[in-house]
């Protein structure tokens, strides 16, 4: 399998405790002890920031963005000239919310506003429109949050430009 330069593969080893009983040992022979996890590379995240910036410039908008990996680690962030002082923090909070809920923050916002699910409000999330999870082959590999104007459109343009149709922005 060819790995694209903007996505790395990482094996995660599961630690398993065994009981001394032979039946428990027998059952563990059939488990999958590792799995492959896609990870957004630094170059991929930088390319997403550049693509979002280009989209914003073309649409005469000023944005800031934050890109997280699958574990919620900040990989890349950028604020265009003229972005408000809190813009990167807002983008980061949005990205964390999209990653946790595995859906666009506009959807989470609708759930909170309708009263369907208020959990994001007491879990210290920021369910404001502007962030998308990034899915590759059914795995959430990260999220991109954008503060300013049409944040989700900017994030979608970046995902489309970098992953060229190989990534989706929803876990459903």
mmCIF file with all atom_site columns, C-alpha atoms in Angstrom, residues 43-130:
data_model
loop_
_atom_site.group_PDB
_atom_site.id
_atom_site.type_symbol
_atom_site.label_atom_id
_atom_site.label_alt_id
_atom_site.label_comp_id
_atom_site.label_asym_id
_atom_site.label_entity_id
_atom_site.label_seq_id
_atom_site.pdbx_PDB_ins_code
_atom_site.Cartn_x
_atom_site.Cartn_y
_atom_site.Cartn_z
_atom_site.occupancy
_atom_site.B_iso_or_equiv
_atom_site.pdbx_formal_charge
_atom_site.auth_seq_id
_atom_site.auth_comp_id
_atom_site.auth_asym_id
_atom_site.auth_atom_id
_atom_site.pdbx_PDB_model_num
ATOM 1  C CA . UNK A 1 43  ? 3.739   18.624 5.755  1.00 0.00 ? 43  UNK A CA 1
ATOM 2  C CA . UNK A 1 44  ? 0.099   17.635 5.271  1.00 0.00 ? 44  UNK A CA 1
ATOM 3  C CA . UNK A 1 45  ? -1.030  19.960 8.058  1.00 0.00 ? 45  UNK A CA 1
ATOM 4  C CA . UNK A 1 46  ? 1.041   22.830 6.632  1.00 0.00 ? 46  UNK A CA 1
ATOM 5  C CA . UNK A 1 47  ? -0.486  22.194 3.204  1.00 0.00 ? 47  UNK A CA 1
ATOM 6  C CA . UNK A 1 48  ? -3.966  22.350 4.763  1.00 0.00 ? 48  UNK A CA 1
ATOM 7  C CA . UNK A 1 49  ? -3.155  25.688 6.408  1.00 0.00 ? 49  UNK A CA 1
ATOM 8  C CA . UNK A 1 50  ? -1.857  27.022 3.085  1.00 0.00 ? 50  UNK A CA 1
ATOM 9  C CA . UNK A 1 51  ? -4.944  25.778 1.209  1.00 0.00 ? 51  UNK A CA 1
ATOM 10 C CA . UNK A 1 52  ? -7.316  27.333 3.760  1.00 0.00 ? 52  UNK A CA 1
ATOM 11 C CA . UNK A 1 53  ? -5.399  30.608 3.598  1.00 0.00 ? 53  UNK A CA 1
ATOM 12 C CA . UNK A 1 54  ? -5.602  30.605 -0.208 1.00 0.00 ? 54  UNK A CA 1
ATOM 13 C CA . UNK A 1 55  ? -9.355  29.925 -0.071 1.00 0.00 ? 55  UNK A CA 1
ATOM 14 C CA . UNK A 1 56  ? -9.848  32.751 2.463  1.00 0.00 ? 56  UNK A CA 1
ATOM 15 C CA . UNK A 1 57  ? -7.830  35.200 0.371  1.00 0.00 ? 57  UNK A CA 1
ATOM 16 C CA . UNK A 1 58  ? -9.813  34.271 -2.749 1.00 0.00 ? 58  UNK A CA 1
ATOM 17 C CA . UNK A 1 59  ? -13.062 34.848 -0.820 1.00 0.00 ? 59  UNK A CA 1
ATOM 18 C CA . UNK A 1 60  ? -11.802 38.078 0.790  1.00 0.00 ? 60  UNK A CA 1
ATOM 19 C CA . UNK A 1 61  ? -11.966 36.696 4.340  1.00 0.00 ? 61  UNK A CA 1
ATOM 20 C CA . UNK A 1 62  ? -9.567  36.771 7.268  1.00 0.00 ? 62  UNK A CA 1
ATOM 21 C CA . UNK A 1 63  ? -9.275  33.529 9.221  1.00 0.00 ? 63  UNK A CA 1
ATOM 22 C CA . UNK A 1 64  ? -7.147  31.646 11.707 1.00 0.00 ? 64  UNK A CA 1
ATOM 23 C CA . UNK A 1 65  ? -6.896  27.887 11.827 1.00 0.00 ? 65  UNK A CA 1
ATOM 24 C CA . UNK A 1 66  ? -5.749  24.980 13.980 1.00 0.00 ? 66  UNK A CA 1
ATOM 25 C CA . UNK A 1 67  ? -5.100  21.420 12.790 1.00 0.00 ? 67  UNK A CA 1
ATOM 26 C CA . UNK A 1 68  ? -5.056  18.506 15.243 1.00 0.00 ? 68  UNK A CA 1
ATOM 27 C CA . UNK A 1 69  ? -3.968  14.905 14.843 1.00 0.00 ? 69  UNK A CA 1
ATOM 28 C CA . UNK A 1 70  ? -6.170  11.957 15.857 1.00 0.00 ? 70  UNK A CA 1
ATOM 29 C CA . UNK A 1 71  ? -5.058  12.243 19.491 1.00 0.00 ? 71  UNK A CA 1
ATOM 30 C CA . UNK A 1 72  ? -5.886  15.946 19.779 1.00 0.00 ? 72  UNK A CA 1
ATOM 31 C CA . UNK A 1 73  ? -2.297  17.172 19.471 1.00 0.00 ? 73  UNK A CA 1
ATOM 32 C CA . UNK A 1 74  ? -1.840  20.529 17.744 1.00 0.00 ? 74  UNK A CA 1
ATOM 33 C CA . UNK A 1 75  ? 0.159   19.989 14.555 1.00 0.00 ? 75  UNK A CA 1
ATOM 34 C CA . UNK A 1 76  ? -0.243  23.323 12.788 1.00 0.00 ? 76  UNK A CA 1
ATOM 35 C CA . UNK A 1 77  ? -1.841  26.704 13.335 1.00 0.00 ? 77  UNK A CA 1
ATOM 36 C CA . UNK A 1 78  ? -1.875  29.939 11.436 1.00 0.00 ? 78  UNK A CA 1
ATOM 37 C CA . UNK A 1 79  ? -3.568  33.325 11.655 1.00 0.00 ? 79  UNK A CA 1
ATOM 38 C CA . UNK A 1 80  ? -3.821  35.625 8.684  1.00 0.00 ? 80  UNK A CA 1
ATOM 39 C CA . UNK A 1 81  ? -2.853  39.258 9.109  1.00 0.00 ? 81  UNK A CA 1
ATOM 40 C CA . UNK A 1 82  ? -5.735  41.133 10.675 1.00 0.00 ? 82  UNK A CA 1
ATOM 41 C CA . UNK A 1 83  ? -7.171  38.134 12.545 1.00 0.00 ? 83  UNK A CA 1
ATOM 42 C CA . UNK A 1 84  ? -8.412  38.986 16.043 1.00 0.00 ? 84  UNK A CA 1
ATOM 43 C CA . UNK A 1 85  ? -6.216  38.219 19.026 1.00 0.00 ? 85  UNK A CA 1
ATOM 44 C CA . UNK A 1 86  ? -8.388  35.267 20.142 1.00 0.00 ? 86  UNK A CA 1
ATOM 45 C CA . UNK A 1 87  ? -8.763  33.696 16.686 1.00 0.00 ? 87  UNK A CA 1
ATOM 46 C CA . UNK A 1 88  ? -6.229  30.846 17.068 1.00 0.00 ? 88  UNK A CA 1
ATOM 47 C CA . UNK A 1 89  ? -7.627  29.924 20.492 1.00 0.00 ? 89  UNK A CA 1
ATOM 48 C CA . UNK A 1 90  ? -11.130 29.854 19.015 1.00 0.00 ? 90  UNK A CA 1
ATOM 49 C CA . UNK A 1 91  ? -9.983  27.714 16.067 1.00 0.00 ? 91  UNK A CA 1
ATOM 50 C CA . UNK A 1 92  ? -8.281  25.297 18.474 1.00 0.00 ? 92  UNK A CA 1
ATOM 51 C CA . UNK A 1 93  ? -11.391 24.961 20.648 1.00 0.00 ? 93  UNK A CA 1
ATOM 52 C CA . UNK A 1 94  ? -13.526 24.323 17.573 1.00 0.00 ? 94  UNK A CA 1
ATOM 53 C CA . UNK A 1 95  ? -11.094 21.677 16.266 1.00 0.00 ? 95  UNK A CA 1
ATOM 54 C CA . UNK A 1 96  ? -11.113 19.888 19.637 1.00 0.00 ? 96  UNK A CA 1
ATOM 55 C CA . UNK A 1 97  ? -14.913 19.830 19.605 1.00 0.00 ? 97  UNK A CA 1
ATOM 56 C CA . UNK A 1 98  ? -15.051 18.442 16.059 1.00 0.00 ? 98  UNK A CA 1
ATOM 57 C CA . UNK A 1 99  ? -12.532 15.762 17.001 1.00 0.00 ? 99  UNK A CA 1
ATOM 58 C CA . UNK A 1 100 ? -14.346 14.745 20.196 1.00 0.00 ? 100 UNK A CA 1
ATOM 59 C CA . UNK A 1 101 ? -17.817 14.580 18.631 1.00 0.00 ? 101 UNK A CA 1
ATOM 60 C CA . UNK A 1 102 ? -16.551 13.304 15.249 1.00 0.00 ? 102 UNK A CA 1
ATOM 61 C CA . UNK A 1 103 ? -18.835 15.633 13.340 1.00 0.00 ? 103 UNK A CA 1
ATOM 62 C CA . UNK A 1 104 ? -18.803 19.194 11.996 1.00 0.00 ? 104 UNK A CA 1
ATOM 63 C CA . UNK A 1 105 ? -19.244 21.692 14.824 1.00 0.00 ? 105 UNK A CA 1
ATOM 64 C CA . UNK A 1 106 ? -22.218 23.202 12.973 1.00 0.00 ? 106 UNK A CA 1
ATOM 65 C CA . UNK A 1 107 ? -24.044 19.886 13.578 1.00 0.00 ? 107 UNK A CA 1
ATOM 66 C CA . UNK A 1 108 ? -23.067 19.853 17.246 1.00 0.00 ? 108 UNK A CA 1
ATOM 67 C CA . UNK A 1 109 ? -24.220 23.463 17.513 1.00 0.00 ? 109 UNK A CA 1
ATOM 68 C CA . UNK A 1 110 ? -27.665 22.524 16.139 1.00 0.00 ? 110 UNK A CA 1
ATOM 69 C CA . UNK A 1 111 ? -27.936 19.653 18.648 1.00 0.00 ? 111 UNK A CA 1
ATOM 70 C CA . UNK A 1 112 ? -27.141 21.982 21.556 1.00 0.00 ? 112 UNK A CA 1
ATOM 71 C CA . UNK A 1 113 ? -29.459 24.761 20.361 1.00 0.00 ? 113 UNK A CA 1
ATOM 72 C CA . UNK A 1 114 ? -32.373 22.355 19.863 1.00 0.00 ? 114 UNK A CA 1
ATOM 73 C CA . UNK A 1 115 ? -31.834 20.799 23.292 1.00 0.00 ? 115 UNK A CA 1
ATOM 74 C CA . UNK A 1 116 ? -31.292 17.373 21.689 1.00 0.00 ? 116 UNK A CA 1
ATOM 75 C CA . UNK A 1 117 ? -27.892 17.005 23.381 1.00 0.00 ? 117 UNK A CA 1
ATOM 76 C CA . UNK A 1 118 ? -26.523 19.485 25.912 1.00 0.00 ? 118 UNK A CA 1
ATOM 77 C CA . UNK A 1 119 ? -23.434 17.423 26.809 1.00 0.00 ? 119 UNK A CA 1
ATOM 78 C CA . UNK A 1 120 ? -21.055 19.616 24.781 1.00 0.00 ? 120 UNK A CA 1
ATOM 79 C CA . UNK A 1 121 ? -21.949 22.596 26.965 1.00 0.00 ? 121 UNK A CA 1
ATOM 80 C CA . UNK A 1 122 ? -20.926 20.924 30.219 1.00 0.00 ? 122 UNK A CA 1
ATOM 81 C CA . UNK A 1 123 ? -17.952 19.037 28.759 1.00 0.00 ? 123 UNK A CA 1
ATOM 82 C CA . UNK A 1 124 ? -16.051 22.275 28.094 1.00 0.00 ? 124 UNK A CA 1
ATOM 83 C CA . UNK A 1 125 ? -16.498 21.941 24.344 1.00 0.00 ? 125 UNK A CA 1
ATOM 84 C CA . UNK A 1 126 ? -16.972 24.841 21.968 1.00 0.00 ? 126 UNK A CA 1
ATOM 85 C CA . UNK A 1 127 ? -19.751 23.748 19.600 1.00 0.00 ? 127 UNK A CA 1
ATOM 86 C CA . UNK A 1 128 ? -19.632 26.777 17.356 1.00 0.00 ? 128 UNK A CA 1
ATOM 87 C CA . UNK A 1 129 ? -19.642 26.332 13.570 1.00 0.00 ? 129 UNK A CA 1
ATOM 88 C CA . UNK A 1 130 ? -16.219 26.326 11.936 1.00 0.00 ? 130 UNK A CA 1
#
